[in-house]
Amino acid sequence: MLSRIREASRAIGRRAKVMEVCGTHTHVIARAGLKRLVREDVELISGPGCPVCVTSQRDIERMLALARMRGVTVATFGDMVRVPGEHSSLEHERAGGADVRVVYSPRDALECALREPSREVVFLAVGFETTAPAVAAVALEANEHEVRNFSLLASHKLIVPAMTAVLSGAVALDGFLTPGHVSVIIGSDAYAPLVREFGVPCVATGFEPVDVLEGLALVLEQMAEGRAESAIQYTRAVTREGNRRAHAMMMRVFEPVDAEWRGLGSIPSSGLRLREPYRQLAAETRFPLPDIPSASLGECRCGEVLKGLIVPSQCPLFGVRCTPRSPFGPCMVSSEGSCAATYRYE
Amino acid sequence: MEGAMCLAVPARVVSVEGRLARVEVVGNVRRADLSLVEDVAVGDYVLLHAGFAIRKLERAEAEETLELFRSIESFGDQTDP
């Protein structure tokens, strides 16, 4: 695989700049030391692919406000619990008496609401297209069974608009490794418009080190031959059309909406909100939520890390005041955040 | 943690009841919601993410991925302190 990369790189005649936009790729790349392995031929940079890391400060403050409300139970995925807000985190609120529960599946949150009818259970729904259909399925079920004490704070994000925003920014990219499991849902055809507009190869890539290397080889080989296509390395799971049933379920329950990303700002049609008749499941229709504009986190440079403008070690807080044990910014919280992955493995 | 990560693992279906199934993931039995996939039967392999099957896998595809999982696990055993 390395010889394929090397050969294509020779034909290109310069070092290629390739971005991965999936936190699991970030983690695998750091863990297997792949950046160093391909360093001479490829500059690998991490993009906005970690759902926890791209959640805006405004959404985090809303989650914290919900957790502080009497009678409210918030349920979410583990990584969200440690993400710092301006003055607090869900973990901190829990220590202060808030009912914050970590769930493995959105279904667990719905079942919690069924078991405890006296609690208002709010599921803090983060994640890309891999996760949003599962949340949609649970929303349909809650609606069908008229579960009155269950709601959602949806902070879902869509990957293609974010990739478009990155390409429109300051980083000159040659290609993308696209997220394997997002691509299981949306299919490799979903990247075709972006490939046409910007002329960058996109390769839907799996999660083993050898998958990532092959994904890179496929990007570089396209470059060497002057092609730009949406291709699939992860053929074990990804098809061109994706999982239409799951995608349709997601679009039945949600509609695209402009969304705010940490570091990237507001991106048109890059988030999801509940559409009618599911809107009544939206936490913002049931609870008074603050609408605090996103404050920057002081010296934290997560935003620039997410855009691929700097590497984590260029942030003055990295490894000093910001470590996985005591994270200052979200990219250090999640094991798929590029700061945490860099700290742990490099 | 695996929920928020876009990580999914191959799982073998051991029983099906309505849209819920029990699946085996590298030796552990877990629940899986089948709402997002069609025509899944006992013995099939699915890709499991956040408690939901997000795709049916061909046996060969699943075996290949599981083989990679196992090789990484043994690799981890050797290198992690």
GROMACS .gro file of C-alpha atoms in nm:
model
  427
    1MET     CA    1   0.000   0.000   0.000
    2LEU     CA    2   0.284   0.235   0.087
    3SER     CA    3   0.445   0.168  -0.250
    4ARG     CA    4   0.119   0.265  -0.424
    5ILE     CA    5   0.116   0.591  -0.232
    6ARG     CA    6   0.482   0.653  -0.307
    7GLU     CA    7   0.441   0.581  -0.678
    8ALA     CA    8   0.138   0.808  -0.716
    9SER     CA    9   0.317   1.078  -0.519
   10ARG     CA   10   0.613   1.066  -0.759
   11ALA     CA   11   0.376   1.115  -1.051
   12ILE     CA   12   0.213   1.412  -0.876
   13GLY     CA   13   0.551   1.566  -0.808
   14ARG     CA   14   0.463   1.731  -0.477
   15ARG     CA   15   0.328   1.652  -0.135
   16ALA     CA   16  -0.051   1.611  -0.138
   17LYS     CA   17  -0.272   1.768   0.126
   18VAL     CA   18  -0.552   1.534   0.230
   19MET     CA   19  -0.813   1.594   0.500
   20GLU     CA   20  -1.000   1.332   0.698
   21VAL     CA   21  -1.340   1.446   0.820
   22CYS     CA   22  -1.421   1.169   1.061
   23GLY     CA   23  -1.320   1.153   1.424
   24THR     CA   24  -1.275   0.778   1.409
   25HIS     CA   25  -1.026   0.826   1.125
   26THR     CA   26  -0.846   1.091   1.332
   27HIS     CA   27  -0.820   0.841   1.616
   28VAL     CA   28  -0.699   0.552   1.397
   29ILE     CA   29  -0.447   0.771   1.215
   30ALA     CA   30  -0.297   0.893   1.542
   31ARG     CA   31  -0.303   0.552   1.708
   32ALA     CA   32  -0.133   0.374   1.418
   33GLY     CA   33   0.114   0.658   1.359
   34LEU     CA   34   0.004   0.693   0.996
   35LYS     CA   35   0.086   1.064   0.966
   36ARG     CA   36   0.452   0.990   1.017
   37LEU     CA   37   0.440   0.685   0.796
   38VAL     CA   38   0.323   0.880   0.489
   39ARG     CA   39   0.480   1.213   0.584
   40GLU     CA   40   0.699   1.248   0.278
   41ASP     CA   41   0.412   1.202   0.036
   42VAL     CA   42   0.102   1.324   0.216
   43GLU     CA   43   0.021   1.595   0.463
   44LEU     CA   44  -0.273   1.451   0.654
   45ILE     CA   45  -0.493   1.704   0.828
   46SER     CA   46  -0.795   1.659   1.050
   47GLY     CA   47  -1.115   1.837   0.964
   48PRO     CA   48  -1.444   1.901   1.143
   49GLY     CA   49  -1.539   1.534   1.181
   50CYS     CA   50  -1.578   1.488   1.554
   51PRO     CA   51  -1.940   1.556   1.649
   52VAL     CA   52  -1.859   1.661   2.002
   53CYS     CA   53  -1.583   1.896   1.886
   54VAL     CA   54  -1.798   2.084   1.634
   55THR     CA   55  -2.090   2.141   1.872
   56SER     CA   56  -2.124   2.516   1.918
   57GLN     CA   57  -2.079   2.685   2.252
   58ARG     CA   58  -2.438   2.808   2.220
   59ASP     CA   59  -2.568   2.450   2.204
   60ILE     CA   60  -2.348   2.345   2.494
   61GLU     CA   61  -2.480   2.630   2.711
   62ARG     CA   62  -2.835   2.521   2.621
   63MET     CA   63  -2.756   2.164   2.728
   64LEU     CA   64  -2.621   2.294   3.058
   65ALA     CA   65  -2.929   2.511   3.110
   66LEU     CA   66  -3.152   2.205   3.054
   67ALA     CA   67  -2.950   1.997   3.298
   68ARG     CA   68  -3.001   2.262   3.567
   69MET     CA   69  -3.381   2.259   3.532
   70ARG     CA   70  -3.584   2.096   3.807
   71GLY     CA   71  -3.749   1.770   3.702
   72VAL     CA   72  -3.536   1.735   3.390
   73THR     CA   73  -3.318   1.435   3.315
   74VAL     CA   74  -3.070   1.483   3.032
   75ALA     CA   75  -2.942   1.178   2.851
   76THR     CA   76  -2.655   1.183   2.604
   77PHE     CA   77  -2.352   1.003   2.468
   78GLY     CA   78  -2.055   0.978   2.701
   79ASP     CA   79  -1.821   1.223   2.533
   80MET     CA   80  -2.068   1.511   2.565
   81VAL     CA   81  -2.061   1.494   2.943
   82ARG     CA   82  -1.712   1.640   2.980
   83VAL     CA   83  -1.733   1.916   2.720
   84PRO     CA   84  -1.665   2.245   2.892
   85GLY     CA   85  -1.908   2.533   2.872
   86GLU     CA   86  -1.810   2.878   2.981
   87HIS     CA   87  -1.844   2.803   3.352
   88SER     CA   88  -1.947   2.440   3.375
   89SER     CA   89  -1.987   2.101   3.207
   90LEU     CA   90  -2.257   1.835   3.227
   91GLU     CA   91  -2.023   1.639   3.452
   92HIS     CA   92  -1.993   1.939   3.679
   93GLU     CA   93  -2.372   1.988   3.682
   94ARG     CA   94  -2.413   1.622   3.772
   95ALA     CA   95  -2.178   1.661   4.064
   96GLY     CA   96  -2.400   1.951   4.172
   97GLY     CA   97  -2.712   1.731   4.171
   98ALA     CA   98  -2.832   1.744   3.810
   99ASP     CA   99  -2.967   1.421   3.661
  100VAL     CA  100  -2.731   1.355   3.369
  101ARG     CA  101  -2.726   1.007   3.220
  102VAL     CA  102  -2.492   0.853   2.969
  103VAL     CA  103  -2.663   0.627   2.718
  104TYR     CA  104  -2.532   0.399   2.447
  105SER     CA  105  -2.836   0.436   2.223
  106PRO     CA  106  -3.105   0.704   2.177
  107ARG     CA  107  -3.347   0.418   2.245
  108ASP     CA  108  -3.212   0.396   2.602
  109ALA     CA  109  -3.319   0.759   2.654
  110LEU     CA  110  -3.672   0.687   2.530
  111GLU     CA  111  -3.695   0.384   2.757
  112CYS     CA  112  -3.579   0.595   3.047
  113ALA     CA  113  -3.873   0.831   2.977
  114LEU     CA  114  -4.115   0.536   2.969
  115ARG     CA  115  -3.981   0.399   3.297
  116GLU     CA  116  -3.987   0.732   3.476
  117PRO     CA  117  -4.301   0.921   3.369
  118SER     CA  118  -4.255   1.185   3.638
  119ARG     CA  119  -3.923   1.300   3.483
  120GLU     CA  120  -3.889   1.511   3.170
  121VAL     CA  121  -3.625   1.323   2.972
  122VAL     CA  122  -3.433   1.522   2.712
  123PHE     CA  123  -3.197   1.344   2.477
  124LEU     CA  124  -2.908   1.563   2.367
  125ALA     CA  125  -2.874   1.442   2.012
  126VAL     CA  126  -2.534   1.501   1.856
  127GLY     CA  127  -2.375   1.324   1.564
  128PHE     CA  128  -2.359   1.315   1.187
  129GLU     CA  129  -2.571   1.120   0.942
  130THR     CA  130  -2.461   0.792   1.098
  131THR     CA  131  -2.647   0.875   1.419
  132ALA     CA  132  -2.933   1.099   1.302
  133PRO     CA  133  -3.142   0.815   1.145
  134ALA     CA  134  -3.135   0.626   1.477
  135VAL     CA  135  -3.255   0.939   1.655
  136ALA     CA  136  -3.523   0.982   1.388
  137ALA     CA  137  -3.644   0.626   1.448
  138VAL     CA  138  -3.674   0.698   1.819
  139ALA     CA  139  -3.857   1.026   1.750
  140LEU     CA  140  -4.107   0.840   1.532
  141GLU     CA  141  -4.163   0.589   1.808
  142ALA     CA  142  -4.206   0.857   2.074
  143ASN     CA  143  -4.456   1.033   1.852
  144GLU     CA  144  -4.645   0.714   1.771
  145HIS     CA  145  -4.676   0.614   2.136
  146GLU     CA  146  -4.740   0.972   2.252
  147VAL     CA  147  -4.459   0.968   2.505
  148ARG     CA  148  -4.522   1.310   2.661
  149ASN     CA  149  -4.216   1.333   2.882
  150PHE     CA  150  -3.955   1.275   2.609
  151SER     CA  151  -3.794   1.542   2.395
  152LEU     CA  152  -3.483   1.609   2.189
  153LEU     CA  153  -3.228   1.883   2.172
  154ALA     CA  154  -3.105   1.817   1.821
  155SER     CA  155  -2.754   1.939   1.737
  156HIS     CA  156  -2.701   1.703   1.445
  157LYS     CA  157  -2.463   1.805   1.170
  158LEU     CA  158  -2.439   1.715   0.802
  159ILE     CA  159  -2.096   1.638   0.661
  160VAL     CA  160  -2.112   1.756   0.300
  161PRO     CA  161  -2.194   2.122   0.383
  162ALA     CA  162  -1.900   2.124   0.626
  163MET     CA  163  -1.664   1.987   0.361
  164THR     CA  164  -1.789   2.257   0.125
  165ALA     CA  165  -1.719   2.521   0.391
  166VAL     CA  166  -1.366   2.388   0.441
  167LEU     CA  167  -1.300   2.395   0.065
  168SER     CA  168  -1.428   2.752   0.049
  169GLY     CA  169  -1.186   2.851   0.327
  170ALA     CA  170  -0.816   2.917   0.356
  171VAL     CA  171  -0.682   2.562   0.336
  172ALA     CA  172  -0.594   2.442  -0.015
  173LEU     CA  173  -0.691   2.076  -0.010
  174ASP     CA  174  -0.617   1.808  -0.268
  175GLY     CA  175  -0.865   1.549  -0.148
  176PHE     CA  176  -1.080   1.402   0.127
  177LEU     CA  177  -1.101   1.070   0.305
  178THR     CA  178  -1.475   1.070   0.365
  179PRO     CA  179  -1.625   0.910   0.674
  180GLY     CA  180  -1.700   0.541   0.624
  181HIS     CA  181  -2.008   0.509   0.841
  182VAL     CA  182  -2.163   0.841   0.739
  183SER     CA  183  -2.117   0.713   0.384
  184VAL     CA  184  -2.298   0.388   0.472
  185ILE     CA  185  -2.607   0.608   0.515
  186ILE     CA  186  -2.565   0.883   0.253
  187GLY     CA  187  -2.379   0.679  -0.012
  188SER     CA  188  -2.074   0.788  -0.208
  189ASP     CA  189  -2.297   0.964  -0.463
  190ALA     CA  190  -2.370   1.228  -0.199
  191TYR     CA  191  -2.018   1.370  -0.250
  192ALA     CA  192  -2.047   1.389  -0.629
  193PRO     CA  193  -2.170   1.753  -0.645
  194LEU     CA  194  -1.878   1.865  -0.427
  195VAL     CA  195  -1.630   1.667  -0.637
  196ARG     CA  196  -1.766   1.833  -0.951
  197GLU     CA  197  -1.763   2.182  -0.805
  198PHE     CA  198  -1.418   2.174  -0.648
  199GLY     CA  199  -1.242   1.902  -0.846
  200VAL     CA  200  -1.116   1.720  -0.536
  201PRO     CA  201  -1.117   1.339  -0.509
  202CYS     CA  202  -1.329   1.197  -0.227
  203VAL     CA  203  -1.278   0.841  -0.108
  204ALA     CA  204  -1.517   0.677   0.142
  205THR     CA  205  -1.272   0.500   0.368
  206GLY     CA  206  -1.287   0.228   0.632
  207PHE     CA  207  -1.138   0.231   0.979
  208GLU     CA  208  -0.845  -0.005   0.989
  209PRO     CA  209  -0.499   0.140   0.932
  210VAL     CA  210  -0.476  -0.054   0.605
  211ASP     CA  211  -0.811   0.095   0.495
  212VAL     CA  212  -0.683   0.446   0.559
  213LEU     CA  213  -0.364   0.379   0.362
  214GLU     CA  214  -0.564   0.239   0.072
  215GLY     CA  215  -0.798   0.541   0.088
  216LEU     CA  216  -0.493   0.767   0.058
  217ALA     CA  217  -0.359   0.561  -0.232
  218LEU     CA  218  -0.694   0.600  -0.410
  219VAL     CA  219  -0.691   0.978  -0.358
  220LEU     CA  220  -0.333   1.012  -0.479
  221GLU     CA  221  -0.383   0.785  -0.778
  222GLN     CA  222  -0.675   1.001  -0.891
  223MET     CA  223  -0.458   1.311  -0.854
  224ALA     CA  224  -0.173   1.149  -1.045
  225GLU     CA  225  -0.409   1.067  -1.331
  226GLY     CA  226  -0.573   1.410  -1.325
  227ARG     CA  227  -0.908   1.267  -1.219
  228ALA     CA  228  -1.147   1.370  -0.943
  229GLU     CA  229  -1.420   1.124  -0.848
  230SER     CA  230  -1.622   1.011  -0.553
  231ALA     CA  231  -1.482   0.662  -0.494
  232ILE     CA  232  -1.526   0.389  -0.234
  233GLN     CA  233  -1.241   0.216  -0.052
  234TYR     CA  234  -1.470   0.078   0.220
  235THR     CA  235  -1.656  -0.153  -0.014
  236ARG     CA  236  -1.735  -0.388   0.275
  237ALA     CA  237  -2.008  -0.146   0.384
  238VAL     CA  238  -2.050   0.154   0.152
  239THR     CA  239  -2.251   0.166  -0.168
  240ARG     CA  240  -2.309   0.450  -0.410
  241GLU     CA  241  -2.671   0.501  -0.308
  242GLY     CA  242  -2.628   0.443   0.068
  243ASN     CA  243  -2.897   0.319   0.305
  244ARG     CA  244  -3.201   0.477   0.145
  245ARG     CA  245  -3.440   0.358   0.411
  246ALA     CA  246  -3.234   0.513   0.691
  247HIS     CA  247  -3.180   0.834   0.495
  248ALA     CA  248  -3.552   0.860   0.418
  249MET     CA  249  -3.638   0.813   0.784
  250MET     CA  250  -3.395   1.088   0.880
  251MET     CA  251  -3.548   1.325   0.623
  252ARG     CA  252  -3.901   1.235   0.727
  253VAL     CA  253  -3.837   1.350   1.082
  254PHE     CA  254  -3.579   1.625   1.028
  255GLU     CA  255  -3.529   1.906   0.780
  256PRO     CA  256  -3.201   2.079   0.697
  257VAL     CA  257  -3.142   2.407   0.875
  258ASP     CA  258  -2.854   2.653   0.896
  259ALA     CA  259  -2.635   2.545   1.184
  260GLU     CA  260  -2.350   2.688   1.382
  261TRP     CA  261  -2.026   2.490   1.396
  262ARG     CA  262  -1.744   2.554   1.635
  263GLY     CA  263  -1.466   2.716   1.441
  264LEU     CA  264  -1.653   2.725   1.112
  265GLY     CA  265  -1.937   2.954   1.215
  266SER     CA  266  -2.282   2.927   1.059
  267ILE     CA  267  -2.304   2.697   0.755
  268PRO     CA  268  -2.618   2.697   0.538
  269SER     CA  269  -2.832   2.381   0.556
  270SER     CA  270  -2.570   2.197   0.761
  271GLY     CA  271  -2.782   2.096   1.058
  272LEU     CA  272  -3.114   1.922   1.122
  273ARG     CA  273  -3.425   2.035   1.302
  274LEU     CA  274  -3.744   1.843   1.373
  275ARG     CA  275  -4.011   1.909   1.112
  276GLU     CA  276  -4.389   1.901   1.165
  277PRO     CA  277  -4.557   1.697   1.313
  278TYR     CA  278  -4.248   1.607   1.517
  279ARG     CA  279  -4.164   1.965   1.614
  280GLN     CA  280  -4.344   1.915   1.949
  281LEU     CA  281  -4.058   1.681   2.045
  282ALA     CA  282  -3.810   1.968   2.026
  283ALA     CA  283  -3.678   2.065   2.369
  284GLU     CA  284  -3.676   2.430   2.265
  285THR     CA  285  -4.057   2.425   2.227
  286ARG     CA  286  -4.102   2.290   2.582
  287PHE     CA  287  -3.841   2.463   2.791
  288PRO     CA  288  -3.722   2.820   2.808
  289LEU     CA  289  -3.370   2.793   2.668
  290PRO     CA  290  -3.114   3.071   2.671
  291ASP     CA  291  -2.995   3.195   2.337
  292ILE     CA  292  -2.644   3.291   2.424
  293PRO     CA  293  -2.428   3.384   2.130
  294SER     CA  294  -2.122   3.160   2.117
  295ALA     CA  295  -1.843   3.311   2.317
  296SER     CA  296  -1.494   3.205   2.221
  297LEU     CA  297  -1.314   2.997   2.478
  298GLY     CA  298  -1.037   3.243   2.552
  299GLU     CA  299  -0.704   3.121   2.422
  300CYS     CA  300  -0.848   2.787   2.304
  301ARG     CA  301  -0.775   2.743   1.932
  302CYS     CA  302  -1.003   2.444   1.867
  303GLY     CA  303  -1.171   2.644   1.591
  304GLU     CA  304  -0.852   2.675   1.389
  305VAL     CA  305  -0.765   2.310   1.457
  306LEU     CA  306  -1.106   2.208   1.316
  307LYS     CA  307  -1.048   2.411   0.999
  308GLY     CA  308  -0.710   2.248   0.947
  309LEU     CA  309  -0.532   2.583   0.985
  310ILE     CA  310  -0.311   2.478   1.274
  311VAL     CA  311  -0.208   2.147   1.431
  312PRO     CA  312  -0.297   2.094   1.798
  313SER     CA  313   0.058   2.152   1.924
  314GLN     CA  314   0.045   2.509   1.787
  315CYS     CA  315  -0.218   2.601   2.046
  316PRO     CA  316  -0.058   2.763   2.354
  317LEU     CA  317  -0.284   2.564   2.586
  318PHE     CA  318  -0.205   2.223   2.434
  319GLY     CA  319  -0.055   1.983   2.686
  320VAL     CA  320  -0.008   2.263   2.937
  321ARG     CA  321  -0.345   2.391   3.055
  322CYS     CA  322  -0.542   2.160   2.826
  323THR     CA  323  -0.502   1.783   2.864
  324PRO     CA  324  -0.746   1.489   2.832
  325ARG     CA  325  -0.769   1.477   3.212
  326SER     CA  326  -0.850   1.845   3.235
  327PRO     CA  327  -0.971   1.960   2.893
  328PHE     CA  328  -1.003   2.328   2.814
  329GLY     CA  329  -1.162   2.284   2.473
  330PRO     CA  330  -1.379   2.015   2.314
  331CYS     CA  331  -1.111   1.879   2.078
  332MET     CA  332  -0.928   1.754   2.389
  333VAL     CA  333  -1.239   1.587   2.535
  334SER     CA  334  -1.342   1.328   2.284
  335SER     CA  335  -1.102   1.045   2.205
  336GLU     CA  336  -1.174   1.126   1.842
  337GLY     CA  337  -1.090   1.493   1.880
  338SER     CA  338  -0.765   1.579   1.709
  339CYS     CA  339  -0.612   1.739   2.021
  340ALA     CA  340  -0.683   1.432   2.236
  341ALA     CA  341  -0.559   1.196   1.966
  342THR     CA  342  -0.242   1.402   1.918
  343TYR     CA  343  -0.181   1.423   2.293
  344ARG     CA  344  -0.227   1.053   2.347
  345TYR     CA  345  -0.039   0.912   2.052
  346GLU     CA  346   0.212   1.162   1.917
  347MET     CA  347  -1.874   0.689   2.389
  348GLU     CA  348  -1.916   0.478   2.080
  349GLY     CA  349  -2.252   0.643   2.026
  350ALA     CA  350  -2.124   0.987   1.939
  351MET     CA  351  -1.833   0.846   1.745
  352CYS     CA  352  -1.939   0.734   1.404
  353LEU     CA  353  -1.811   0.393   1.493
  354ALA     CA  354  -2.004   0.084   1.394
  355VAL     CA  355  -1.923  -0.280   1.454
  356PRO     CA  356  -2.027  -0.599   1.275
  357ALA     CA  357  -2.276  -0.804   1.474
  358ARG     CA  358  -2.442  -1.140   1.416
  359VAL     CA  359  -2.819  -1.161   1.470
  360VAL     CA  360  -2.910  -1.433   1.720
  361SER     CA  361  -3.283  -1.362   1.766
  362VAL     CA  362  -3.544  -1.126   1.625
  363GLU     CA  363  -3.861  -1.001   1.793
  364GLY     CA  364  -4.049  -0.740   1.593
  365ARG     CA  365  -3.806  -0.459   1.519
  366LEU     CA  366  -3.573  -0.553   1.802
  367ALA     CA  367  -3.303  -0.814   1.782
  368ARG     CA  368  -3.038  -0.968   1.998
  369VAL     CA  369  -2.701  -0.961   1.832
  370GLU     CA  370  -2.359  -1.094   1.916
  371VAL     CA  371  -2.065  -0.855   1.894
  372VAL     CA  372  -1.728  -1.020   1.944
  373GLY     CA  373  -1.868  -1.253   2.209
  374ASN     CA  374  -2.106  -1.006   2.381
  375VAL     CA  375  -2.482  -1.013   2.333
  376ARG     CA  376  -2.645  -0.674   2.280
  377ARG     CA  377  -2.979  -0.537   2.170
  378ALA     CA  378  -3.016  -0.399   1.821
  379ASP     CA  379  -3.299  -0.197   1.671
  380LEU     CA  380  -3.374  -0.310   1.315
  381SER     CA  381  -3.585  -0.007   1.211
  382LEU     CA  382  -3.325   0.121   0.965
  383VAL     CA  383  -3.269  -0.203   0.772
  384GLU     CA  384  -3.483  -0.443   0.574
  385ASP     CA  385  -3.518  -0.822   0.568
  386VAL     CA  386  -3.286  -0.915   0.852
  387ALA     CA  387  -3.309  -1.272   0.981
  388VAL     CA  388  -3.136  -1.482   1.245
  389GLY     CA  389  -2.781  -1.562   1.132
  390ASP     CA  390  -2.744  -1.244   0.926
  391TYR     CA  391  -2.469  -0.993   0.998
  392VAL     CA  392  -2.542  -0.625   1.051
  393LEU     CA  393  -2.335  -0.315   1.115
  394LEU     CA  394  -2.431  -0.185   1.460
  395HIS     CA  395  -2.414   0.185   1.555
  396ALA     CA  396  -2.563   0.339   1.872
  397GLY     CA  397  -2.787   0.036   1.920
  398PHE     CA  398  -2.920   0.041   1.564
  399ALA     CA  399  -2.839  -0.185   1.272
  400ILE     CA  400  -2.743   0.061   0.997
  401ARG     CA  401  -2.669  -0.191   0.725
  402LYS     CA  402  -2.698  -0.559   0.651
  403LEU     CA  403  -2.357  -0.709   0.575
  404GLU     CA  404  -2.268  -1.001   0.357
  405ARG     CA  405  -2.114  -1.278   0.563
  406ALA     CA  406  -1.781  -1.245   0.386
  407GLU     CA  407  -1.772  -0.866   0.446
  408ALA     CA  408  -1.851  -0.916   0.813
  409GLU     CA  409  -1.594  -1.192   0.857
  410GLU     CA  410  -1.329  -0.974   0.694
  411THR     CA  411  -1.401  -0.684   0.930
  412LEU     CA  412  -1.420  -0.910   1.234
  413GLU     CA  413  -1.088  -1.064   1.139
  414LEU     CA  414  -0.940  -0.713   1.136
  415PHE     CA  415  -1.098  -0.645   1.475
  416ARG     CA  416  -0.945  -0.959   1.622
  417SER     CA  417  -0.604  -0.885   1.479
  418ILE     CA  418  -0.616  -0.536   1.629
  419GLU     CA  419  -0.726  -0.671   1.964
  420SER     CA  420  -0.433  -0.909   1.982
  421PHE     CA  421  -0.209  -0.627   1.863
  422GLY     CA  422  -0.350  -0.414   2.148
  423ASP     CA  423  -0.284  -0.692   2.399
  424GLN     CA  424   0.080  -0.696   2.305
  425THR     CA  425   0.140  -0.324   2.309
  426ASP     CA  426  -0.080  -0.182   2.583
  427PRO     CA  427   0.080  -0.192   2.926
   0.00000   0.00000   0.00000
